[in-house]
Amino acid sequence: MYSSSPADAPIVREPLHAPVAHLIRDGVVEGIHYGSVAVLGADGEVQFQLGDIEAAFYPRSALKPVQAVAMLRAGLPLDGDLLSLAAASHSGEERHLAGTRRILELAGLAEDDLRNVPDMPYDPVVRDIWVREGRLPSRLAQNCSGKHAAMLWTAKLNGWSLDDYLDPAHPLQQAIAEIVEDLTGQRIARTSVDGCGAPLFSVSLHGLARAVSRIVTAAPGTPEARVADAMREHAEMASGAGRDVAALMRAVPGLLAKDGFEGVQVAALPDGRAVAVKIADGANRARVPVAAAALARAGVDPELLGGFAGEALLGGGREVGRVRPVRCLEPVSVSACA
């Protein structure tokens, strides 16, 4: 445990976001993405911030590594690719479906025991194949199925009820909430329901960055280290082939990274340096370059991040511009964000 007395919950307010990325077409700023960015140094202190990193927000799936740590602390006996899948927002590829089935088999459970929302695969290519084949939405294909299978097994191992494992008052969810507060170092501001049906805990962007920093710097063999190792070694199980978060972990040695819906990204290096990003309008096209810029600001070699510099804007079939992070996110500090 990191603290027997977490700090007060972050304030629920309209976040004071700032410009974090510009849509530039032939030298003209055509659009602006607002958001917030937190960069922590290896000592855990805030090295750089932009926007509002202390307001309450929902990390969405970027909180899954923390949830996975909580399940390991509660006795979940997973490691390797299946543990990575337990912390995944997967693409719905066959490996993800097979992995979820394997977790359920190990637990002595079946797909019908899952309580996540049936859905089509998240990856558009995989989804198109499903549509052509006439396949219907399923709980296995939904991107959180690995997490739900792991939740079920954790509940069964502890003798907790299974039908209501998504109830915020359930012992499993109470145990997860406790670890969320432990790793973020702050009380949960509010509890809602994520898209998959699981409880969703509101913390601050600063708290999210602190949590992932603590995960990557934990001692070998601890639940935190096991989650970090599994996700880094099996990045495609934590996301999918062709996904930017897996590509980012492959590009930067030792990096742990996790994305979340509505423009959330968190990443941390083995020495504890960490970044957390929230794009106010939820745009993925801003999430990736802003996260890459934040990592460069944290000291990652910009050459390693060249493939994450921003989405090209096309005009008449040719590139006429890009999504660019604001200048103050550049590794060399400038006086103003413009």
mmCIF file of C-alpha atoms in Angstrom:
data_model
loop_
_atom_site.group_PDB
_atom_site.id
_atom_site.type_symbol
_atom_site.label_atom_id
_atom_site.label_comp_id
_atom_site.label_asym_id
_atom_site.label_seq_id
_atom_site.Cartn_x
_atom_site.Cartn_y
_atom_site.Cartn_z
ATOM 1 C CA MET A 1 0.000 0.000 0.000
ATOM 2 C CA TYR A 2 1.232 3.479 -0.842
ATOM 3 C CA SER A 3 -0.838 5.473 1.614
ATOM 4 C CA SER A 4 -3.180 4.623 4.439
ATOM 5 C CA SER A 5 -4.805 8.009 3.972
ATOM 6 C CA PRO A 6 -5.300 9.080 0.336
ATOM 7 C CA ALA A 7 -5.728 12.767 -0.394
ATOM 8 C CA ASP A 8 -9.172 14.272 -0.800
ATOM 9 C CA ALA A 9 -11.081 13.526 -3.982
ATOM 10 C CA PRO A 10 -10.494 15.892 -6.893
ATOM 11 C CA ILE A 11 -13.102 18.600 -7.374
ATOM 12 C CA VAL A 12 -15.949 17.902 -9.782
ATOM 13 C CA ARG A 13 -15.998 20.989 -12.005
ATOM 14 C CA GLU A 14 -15.820 22.045 -15.625
ATOM 15 C CA PRO A 15 -12.167 21.336 -16.475
ATOM 16 C CA LEU A 16 -10.089 24.364 -17.387
ATOM 17 C CA HIS A 17 -8.701 22.799 -20.545
ATOM 18 C CA ALA A 18 -6.185 24.601 -22.748
ATOM 19 C CA PRO A 19 -5.254 24.287 -26.445
ATOM 20 C CA VAL A 20 -3.108 21.170 -26.871
ATOM 21 C CA ALA A 21 -3.145 20.624 -30.644
ATOM 22 C CA HIS A 22 -3.787 22.609 -33.805
ATOM 23 C CA LEU A 23 -5.248 21.471 -37.075
ATOM 24 C CA ILE A 24 -2.976 23.240 -39.558
ATOM 25 C CA ARG A 25 -3.878 23.369 -43.265
ATOM 26 C CA ASP A 26 -1.280 25.054 -45.481
ATOM 27 C CA GLY A 27 -0.035 27.210 -42.646
ATOM 28 C CA VAL A 28 -3.462 28.263 -41.389
ATOM 29 C CA VAL A 29 -4.862 27.031 -38.062
ATOM 30 C CA GLU A 30 -8.138 25.479 -39.175
ATOM 31 C CA GLY A 31 -9.109 23.932 -35.841
ATOM 32 C CA ILE A 32 -8.039 23.658 -32.221
ATOM 33 C CA HIS A 33 -8.231 20.665 -29.890
ATOM 34 C CA TYR A 34 -8.411 21.533 -26.205
ATOM 35 C CA GLY A 35 -7.328 19.240 -23.400
ATOM 36 C CA SER A 36 -4.964 18.724 -20.497
ATOM 37 C CA VAL A 37 -1.533 17.132 -20.120
ATOM 38 C CA ALA A 38 0.422 15.962 -17.063
ATOM 39 C CA VAL A 39 4.102 14.982 -17.197
ATOM 40 C CA LEU A 40 5.704 13.478 -14.086
ATOM 41 C CA GLY A 41 9.434 13.170 -13.511
ATOM 42 C CA ALA A 42 11.138 10.058 -12.189
ATOM 43 C CA ASP A 43 10.707 11.465 -8.676
ATOM 44 C CA GLY A 44 6.933 11.485 -9.122
ATOM 45 C CA GLU A 45 6.708 15.271 -9.113
ATOM 46 C CA VAL A 46 4.889 17.249 -11.803
ATOM 47 C CA GLN A 47 7.513 18.266 -14.344
ATOM 48 C CA PHE A 48 5.117 19.916 -16.774
ATOM 49 C CA GLN A 49 1.401 20.564 -16.916
ATOM 50 C CA LEU A 50 -0.980 22.096 -19.387
ATOM 51 C CA GLY A 51 -4.685 22.689 -18.895
ATOM 52 C CA ASP A 52 -6.357 21.250 -15.807
ATOM 53 C CA ILE A 53 -4.712 18.158 -14.310
ATOM 54 C CA GLU A 54 -6.492 18.318 -10.937
ATOM 55 C CA ALA A 55 -10.185 18.324 -11.917
ATOM 56 C CA ALA A 56 -12.149 15.102 -11.603
ATOM 57 C CA PHE A 57 -12.503 13.182 -14.863
ATOM 58 C CA TYR A 58 -13.207 9.630 -16.020
ATOM 59 C CA PRO A 59 -10.067 7.789 -17.219
ATOM 60 C CA ARG A 60 -12.217 5.252 -19.054
ATOM 61 C CA SER A 61 -10.144 2.239 -20.155
ATOM 62 C CA ALA A 62 -6.868 3.940 -19.249
ATOM 63 C CA LEU A 63 -7.682 2.752 -15.715
ATOM 64 C CA LYS A 64 -7.609 -0.938 -16.701
ATOM 65 C CA PRO A 65 -4.009 -1.567 -15.596
ATOM 66 C CA VAL A 66 -5.039 -0.394 -12.116
ATOM 67 C CA GLN A 67 -8.079 -2.672 -12.166
ATOM 68 C CA ALA A 68 -5.833 -5.568 -13.175
ATOM 69 C CA VAL A 69 -3.484 -4.831 -10.252
ATOM 70 C CA ALA A 70 -6.482 -4.939 -7.917
ATOM 71 C CA MET A 71 -7.538 -8.335 -9.231
ATOM 72 C CA LEU A 72 -4.042 -9.760 -8.783
ATOM 73 C CA ARG A 73 -3.972 -8.448 -5.218
ATOM 74 C CA ALA A 74 -7.272 -10.280 -4.710
ATOM 75 C CA GLY A 75 -5.736 -13.558 -5.857
ATOM 76 C CA LEU A 76 -6.222 -13.710 -9.634
ATOM 77 C CA PRO A 77 -3.591 -16.235 -10.869
ATOM 78 C CA LEU A 78 -2.874 -14.756 -14.309
ATOM 79 C CA ASP A 79 0.367 -13.728 -15.989
ATOM 80 C CA GLY A 80 1.663 -13.266 -19.539
ATOM 81 C CA ASP A 81 -0.696 -12.881 -22.467
ATOM 82 C CA LEU A 82 -3.845 -13.626 -20.472
ATOM 83 C CA LEU A 83 -3.000 -11.005 -17.853
ATOM 84 C CA SER A 84 -2.390 -8.507 -20.653
ATOM 85 C CA LEU A 85 -5.828 -9.396 -22.005
ATOM 86 C CA ALA A 86 -7.332 -8.805 -18.546
ATOM 87 C CA ALA A 87 -6.085 -5.196 -18.811
ATOM 88 C CA ALA A 88 -7.050 -4.831 -22.462
ATOM 89 C CA SER A 89 -9.279 -2.806 -24.699
ATOM 90 C CA HIS A 90 -8.866 -5.428 -27.369
ATOM 91 C CA SER A 91 -9.674 -5.325 -31.063
ATOM 92 C CA GLY A 92 -11.843 -8.438 -31.205
ATOM 93 C CA GLU A 93 -9.291 -10.501 -33.108
ATOM 94 C CA GLU A 94 -9.467 -14.282 -32.845
ATOM 95 C CA ARG A 95 -6.548 -14.307 -30.391
ATOM 96 C CA HIS A 96 -8.537 -12.036 -28.070
ATOM 97 C CA LEU A 97 -11.661 -14.155 -28.256
ATOM 98 C CA ALA A 98 -9.645 -17.346 -27.714
ATOM 99 C CA GLY A 99 -7.843 -15.765 -24.767
ATOM 100 C CA THR A 100 -11.084 -14.726 -23.111
ATOM 101 C CA ARG A 101 -12.487 -18.213 -23.585
ATOM 102 C CA ARG A 102 -9.333 -19.602 -21.962
ATOM 103 C CA ILE A 103 -9.721 -17.366 -18.888
ATOM 104 C CA LEU A 104 -13.329 -18.489 -18.547
ATOM 105 C CA GLU A 105 -12.326 -22.151 -18.942
ATOM 106 C CA LEU A 106 -9.644 -21.822 -16.262
ATOM 107 C CA ALA A 107 -12.298 -20.341 -13.990
ATOM 108 C CA GLY A 108 -14.803 -23.079 -14.797
ATOM 109 C CA LEU A 109 -17.173 -20.511 -16.292
ATOM 110 C CA ALA A 110 -18.797 -19.823 -19.654
ATOM 111 C CA GLU A 111 -19.523 -16.899 -21.973
ATOM 112 C CA ASP A 112 -23.068 -16.713 -20.588
ATOM 113 C CA ASP A 113 -21.601 -15.722 -17.220
ATOM 114 C CA LEU A 114 -20.229 -12.478 -18.683
ATOM 115 C CA ARG A 115 -22.264 -9.345 -17.980
ATOM 116 C CA ASN A 116 -20.534 -6.923 -20.359
ATOM 117 C CA VAL A 117 -22.561 -5.443 -23.214
ATOM 118 C CA PRO A 118 -22.593 -7.494 -26.459
ATOM 119 C CA ASP A 119 -20.830 -5.670 -29.271
ATOM 120 C CA MET A 120 -19.048 -6.076 -32.574
ATOM 121 C CA PRO A 121 -15.224 -6.122 -32.671
ATOM 122 C CA TYR A 122 -13.595 -2.739 -32.056
ATOM 123 C CA ASP A 123 -11.151 -3.002 -34.962
ATOM 124 C CA PRO A 124 -12.884 -1.744 -38.152
ATOM 125 C CA VAL A 125 -11.262 -4.365 -40.390
ATOM 126 C CA VAL A 126 -12.245 -7.216 -38.065
ATOM 127 C CA ARG A 127 -15.714 -5.699 -37.680
ATOM 128 C CA ASP A 128 -16.202 -5.557 -41.457
ATOM 129 C CA ILE A 129 -15.311 -9.237 -41.713
ATOM 130 C CA TRP A 130 -17.887 -10.048 -39.059
ATOM 131 C CA VAL A 131 -20.544 -8.086 -40.929
ATOM 132 C CA ARG A 132 -19.751 -9.840 -44.215
ATOM 133 C CA GLU A 133 -19.950 -13.204 -42.474
ATOM 134 C CA GLY A 134 -23.274 -12.308 -40.879
ATOM 135 C CA ARG A 135 -21.936 -12.668 -37.327
ATOM 136 C CA LEU A 136 -23.838 -10.933 -34.549
ATOM 137 C CA PRO A 137 -22.603 -8.833 -31.612
ATOM 138 C CA SER A 138 -21.297 -10.939 -28.745
ATOM 139 C CA ARG A 139 -19.959 -10.468 -25.244
ATOM 140 C CA LEU A 140 -16.680 -12.124 -26.259
ATOM 141 C CA ALA A 141 -16.138 -9.657 -29.117
ATOM 142 C CA GLN A 142 -16.751 -6.592 -26.943
ATOM 143 C CA ASN A 143 -13.405 -4.929 -26.221
ATOM 144 C CA CYS A 144 -13.577 -5.386 -22.431
ATOM 145 C CA SER A 145 -14.360 -9.111 -22.404
ATOM 146 C CA GLY A 146 -10.921 -10.086 -21.065
ATOM 147 C CA LYS A 147 -11.347 -7.774 -18.096
ATOM 148 C CA HIS A 148 -14.826 -9.136 -17.397
ATOM 149 C CA ALA A 149 -13.664 -12.750 -17.576
ATOM 150 C CA ALA A 150 -10.883 -11.890 -15.109
ATOM 151 C CA MET A 151 -13.382 -10.133 -12.834
ATOM 152 C CA LEU A 152 -15.560 -13.220 -12.787
ATOM 153 C CA TRP A 153 -12.649 -15.505 -11.931
ATOM 154 C CA THR A 154 -11.498 -13.146 -9.175
ATOM 155 C CA ALA A 155 -14.993 -13.129 -7.694
ATOM 156 C CA LYS A 156 -15.262 -16.915 -7.855
ATOM 157 C CA LEU A 157 -11.859 -17.417 -6.205
ATOM 158 C CA ASN A 158 -12.950 -15.247 -3.282
ATOM 159 C CA GLY A 159 -16.355 -16.876 -2.896
ATOM 160 C CA TRP A 160 -18.169 -13.726 -4.002
ATOM 161 C CA SER A 161 -21.423 -13.794 -5.963
ATOM 162 C CA LEU A 162 -21.135 -13.812 -9.747
ATOM 163 C CA ASP A 163 -24.445 -12.515 -11.097
ATOM 164 C CA ASP A 164 -23.954 -9.050 -9.615
ATOM 165 C CA TYR A 165 -20.166 -8.670 -9.988
ATOM 166 C CA LEU A 166 -20.672 -5.293 -11.744
ATOM 167 C CA ASP A 167 -22.572 -3.733 -8.837
ATOM 168 C CA PRO A 168 -20.425 -0.935 -7.315
ATOM 169 C CA ALA A 169 -21.324 -2.346 -3.878
ATOM 170 C CA HIS A 170 -20.024 -5.820 -4.798
ATOM 171 C CA PRO A 171 -16.902 -6.894 -2.832
ATOM 172 C CA LEU A 172 -14.928 -7.142 -6.085
ATOM 173 C CA GLN A 173 -15.703 -3.575 -7.104
ATOM 174 C CA GLN A 174 -15.071 -2.347 -3.570
ATOM 175 C CA ALA A 175 -11.646 -4.030 -3.682
ATOM 176 C CA ILE A 176 -10.916 -2.399 -7.051
ATOM 177 C CA ALA A 177 -11.996 1.018 -5.750
ATOM 178 C CA GLU A 178 -9.631 0.626 -2.804
ATOM 179 C CA ILE A 179 -6.668 -0.014 -5.113
ATOM 180 C CA VAL A 180 -7.676 2.867 -7.390
ATOM 181 C CA GLU A 181 -7.414 5.150 -4.373
ATOM 182 C CA ASP A 182 -4.191 3.503 -3.242
ATOM 183 C CA LEU A 183 -2.366 3.881 -6.571
ATOM 184 C CA THR A 184 -3.739 7.295 -7.543
ATOM 185 C CA GLY A 185 -3.170 8.605 -4.029
ATOM 186 C CA GLN A 186 -6.588 10.265 -3.852
ATOM 187 C CA ARG A 187 -10.178 9.503 -3.013
ATOM 188 C CA ILE A 188 -12.563 8.679 -5.837
ATOM 189 C CA ALA A 189 -14.647 11.732 -6.697
ATOM 190 C CA ARG A 190 -17.595 9.965 -8.265
ATOM 191 C CA THR A 191 -18.583 6.519 -9.544
ATOM 192 C CA SER A 192 -20.406 6.004 -12.831
ATOM 193 C CA VAL A 193 -20.813 3.152 -15.336
ATOM 194 C CA ASP A 194 -18.405 2.560 -18.200
ATOM 195 C CA GLY A 195 -19.561 1.564 -21.676
ATOM 196 C CA CYS A 196 -19.044 -2.123 -20.920
ATOM 197 C CA GLY A 197 -21.192 -1.947 -17.779
ATOM 198 C CA ALA A 198 -18.411 -2.002 -15.185
ATOM 199 C CA PRO A 199 -18.118 0.699 -12.505
ATOM 200 C CA LEU A 200 -16.105 3.726 -13.628
ATOM 201 C CA PHE A 201 -14.164 5.722 -11.060
ATOM 202 C CA SER A 202 -13.461 9.427 -11.390
ATOM 203 C CA VAL A 203 -10.008 10.650 -10.351
ATOM 204 C CA SER A 204 -7.736 13.416 -11.639
ATOM 205 C CA LEU A 205 -5.344 13.334 -14.585
ATOM 206 C CA HIS A 206 -2.536 13.869 -12.074
ATOM 207 C CA GLY A 207 -3.748 10.880 -10.060
ATOM 208 C CA LEU A 208 -3.902 8.693 -13.170
ATOM 209 C CA ALA A 209 -0.315 9.578 -14.070
ATOM 210 C CA ARG A 210 0.752 8.851 -10.489
ATOM 211 C CA ALA A 211 -0.912 5.426 -10.613
ATOM 212 C CA VAL A 212 0.818 4.271 -13.785
ATOM 213 C CA SER A 213 4.141 5.620 -12.488
ATOM 214 C CA ARG A 214 3.726 3.502 -9.364
ATOM 215 C CA ILE A 215 2.871 0.459 -11.469
ATOM 216 C CA VAL A 216 6.055 0.626 -13.573
ATOM 217 C CA THR A 217 8.373 1.291 -10.614
ATOM 218 C CA ALA A 218 7.040 -1.455 -8.352
ATOM 219 C CA ALA A 219 9.361 -4.226 -7.213
ATOM 220 C CA PRO A 220 9.677 -7.307 -9.469
ATOM 221 C CA GLY A 221 7.058 -9.950 -8.771
ATOM 222 C CA THR A 222 4.524 -7.567 -7.261
ATOM 223 C CA PRO A 223 1.049 -7.351 -8.805
ATOM 224 C CA GLU A 224 1.987 -3.955 -10.274
ATOM 225 C CA ALA A 225 5.152 -5.288 -11.917
ATOM 226 C CA ARG A 226 3.330 -8.363 -13.230
ATOM 227 C CA VAL A 227 0.736 -6.175 -14.954
ATOM 228 C CA ALA A 228 3.390 -3.898 -16.458
ATOM 229 C CA ASP A 229 5.464 -6.846 -17.679
ATOM 230 C CA ALA A 230 2.469 -8.614 -19.207
ATOM 231 C CA MET A 231 1.229 -5.565 -21.091
ATOM 232 C CA ARG A 232 4.678 -4.630 -22.408
ATOM 233 C CA GLU A 233 5.534 -8.175 -23.473
ATOM 234 C CA HIS A 234 2.122 -8.829 -25.024
ATOM 235 C CA ALA A 235 1.154 -5.390 -26.364
ATOM 236 C CA GLU A 236 -1.079 -6.844 -29.084
ATOM 237 C CA MET A 237 -3.142 -8.668 -26.466
ATOM 238 C CA ALA A 238 -3.638 -5.397 -24.573
ATOM 239 C CA SER A 239 -4.876 -3.726 -27.760
ATOM 240 C CA GLY A 240 -4.525 -5.312 -31.204
ATOM 241 C CA ALA A 241 -2.508 -5.554 -34.383
ATOM 242 C CA GLY A 242 -2.168 -2.128 -35.963
ATOM 243 C CA ARG A 243 -3.326 -0.227 -32.876
ATOM 244 C CA ASP A 244 -1.339 2.891 -32.005
ATOM 245 C CA VAL A 245 -0.956 1.973 -28.324
ATOM 246 C CA ALA A 246 0.766 -1.317 -29.203
ATOM 247 C CA ALA A 247 2.958 0.467 -31.753
ATOM 248 C CA LEU A 248 3.934 3.023 -29.109
ATOM 249 C CA MET A 249 5.014 0.308 -26.668
ATOM 250 C CA ARG A 250 7.061 -1.368 -29.400
ATOM 251 C CA ALA A 251 8.675 1.918 -30.416
ATOM 252 C CA VAL A 252 9.818 3.054 -26.956
ATOM 253 C CA PRO A 253 11.797 0.460 -24.956
ATOM 254 C CA GLY A 254 10.196 -0.355 -21.617
ATOM 255 C CA LEU A 255 7.172 1.876 -22.140
ATOM 256 C CA LEU A 256 3.821 0.920 -20.621
ATOM 257 C CA ALA A 257 0.922 2.612 -22.413
ATOM 258 C CA LYS A 258 -2.874 2.428 -22.260
ATOM 259 C CA ASP A 259 -5.529 4.378 -24.105
ATOM 260 C CA GLY A 260 -9.123 5.101 -23.150
ATOM 261 C CA PHE A 261 -12.234 6.306 -24.919
ATOM 262 C CA GLU A 262 -12.881 10.055 -25.086
ATOM 263 C CA GLY A 263 -9.283 10.952 -25.843
ATOM 264 C CA VAL A 264 -7.462 9.552 -22.808
ATOM 265 C CA GLN A 265 -3.884 8.282 -22.916
ATOM 266 C CA VAL A 266 -1.474 7.299 -20.161
ATOM 267 C CA ALA A 267 2.095 6.053 -20.497
ATOM 268 C CA ALA A 268 5.088 5.492 -18.215
ATOM 269 C CA LEU A 269 8.775 4.646 -18.503
ATOM 270 C CA PRO A 270 10.549 2.125 -16.241
ATOM 271 C CA ASP A 271 12.130 4.872 -14.118
ATOM 272 C CA GLY A 272 8.713 6.315 -13.231
ATOM 273 C CA ARG A 273 8.477 9.175 -15.691
ATOM 274 C CA ALA A 274 4.853 9.277 -16.772
ATOM 275 C CA VAL A 275 2.439 11.227 -18.937
ATOM 276 C CA ALA A 276 -1.345 11.448 -18.921
ATOM 277 C CA VAL A 277 -3.421 13.126 -21.608
ATOM 278 C CA LYS A 278 -7.093 14.024 -21.893
ATOM 279 C CA ILE A 279 -8.420 15.500 -25.143
ATOM 280 C CA ALA A 280 -11.529 17.521 -24.325
ATOM 281 C CA ASP A 281 -13.484 16.599 -27.463
ATOM 282 C CA GLY A 282 -12.408 12.946 -27.312
ATOM 283 C CA ALA A 283 -10.556 13.057 -30.632
ATOM 284 C CA ASN A 284 -8.095 10.241 -31.309
ATOM 285 C CA ARG A 285 -6.400 12.310 -33.987
ATOM 286 C CA ALA A 286 -5.199 14.669 -31.245
ATOM 287 C CA ARG A 287 -4.628 12.021 -28.546
ATOM 288 C CA VAL A 288 -1.754 10.300 -30.324
ATOM 289 C CA PRO A 289 0.442 13.299 -31.299
ATOM 290 C CA VAL A 290 -0.168 15.059 -27.980
ATOM 291 C CA ALA A 291 0.812 11.919 -26.054
ATOM 292 C CA ALA A 292 3.924 11.552 -28.204
ATOM 293 C CA ALA A 293 4.834 15.197 -27.608
ATOM 294 C CA ALA A 294 4.324 14.738 -23.867
ATOM 295 C CA LEU A 295 6.642 11.717 -23.911
ATOM 296 C CA ALA A 296 9.278 13.761 -25.734
ATOM 297 C CA ARG A 297 8.810 16.451 -23.097
ATOM 298 C CA ALA A 298 9.441 13.717 -20.502
ATOM 299 C CA GLY A 299 12.756 12.930 -22.159
ATOM 300 C CA VAL A 300 11.995 10.194 -24.703
ATOM 301 C CA ASP A 301 14.140 10.472 -27.829
ATOM 302 C CA PRO A 302 11.926 12.272 -30.410
ATOM 303 C CA GLU A 303 13.298 9.999 -33.135
ATOM 304 C CA LEU A 304 11.560 7.061 -31.467
ATOM 305 C CA LEU A 305 8.280 8.968 -31.700
ATOM 306 C CA GLY A 306 8.455 9.954 -35.361
ATOM 307 C CA GLY A 307 5.627 7.624 -36.326
ATOM 308 C CA PHE A 308 3.220 9.349 -33.933
ATOM 309 C CA ALA A 309 3.649 12.939 -35.087
ATOM 310 C CA GLY A 310 0.078 13.563 -36.211
ATOM 311 C CA GLU A 311 -2.566 12.649 -38.736
ATOM 312 C CA ALA A 312 -2.115 14.067 -42.236
ATOM 313 C CA LEU A 313 -4.806 16.344 -43.652
ATOM 314 C CA LEU A 314 -5.564 15.720 -47.300
ATOM 315 C CA GLY A 315 -6.674 18.144 -49.975
ATOM 316 C CA GLY A 316 -7.362 16.807 -53.431
ATOM 317 C CA GLY A 317 -5.658 13.572 -52.482
ATOM 318 C CA ARG A 318 -2.398 15.179 -51.333
ATOM 319 C CA GLU A 319 -1.140 16.157 -47.902
ATOM 320 C CA VAL A 320 -1.824 19.816 -47.143
ATOM 321 C CA GLY A 321 -1.441 19.852 -43.385
ATOM 322 C CA ARG A 322 -1.321 17.942 -40.102
ATOM 323 C CA VAL A 323 -2.547 17.817 -36.551
ATOM 324 C CA ARG A 324 0.285 19.385 -34.538
ATOM 325 C CA PRO A 325 0.780 19.658 -30.769
ATOM 326 C CA VAL A 326 1.044 23.222 -29.491
ATOM 327 C CA ARG A 327 4.559 24.666 -29.261
ATOM 328 C CA CYS A 328 4.871 24.523 -25.481
ATOM 329 C CA LEU A 329 4.674 20.725 -25.662
ATOM 330 C CA GLU A 330 7.946 20.656 -27.577
ATOM 331 C CA PRO A 331 10.858 19.146 -25.616
ATOM 332 C CA VAL A 332 12.678 22.486 -25.515
ATOM 333 C CA SER A 333 10.558 24.854 -23.442
ATOM 334 C CA VAL A 334 9.203 28.003 -25.049
ATOM 335 C CA SER A 335 7.544 30.883 -23.326
ATOM 336 C CA ALA A 336 4.014 30.430 -24.560
ATOM 337 C CA CYS A 337 1.592 27.827 -25.886
ATOM 338 C CA ALA A 338 0.812 28.972 -29.411
#
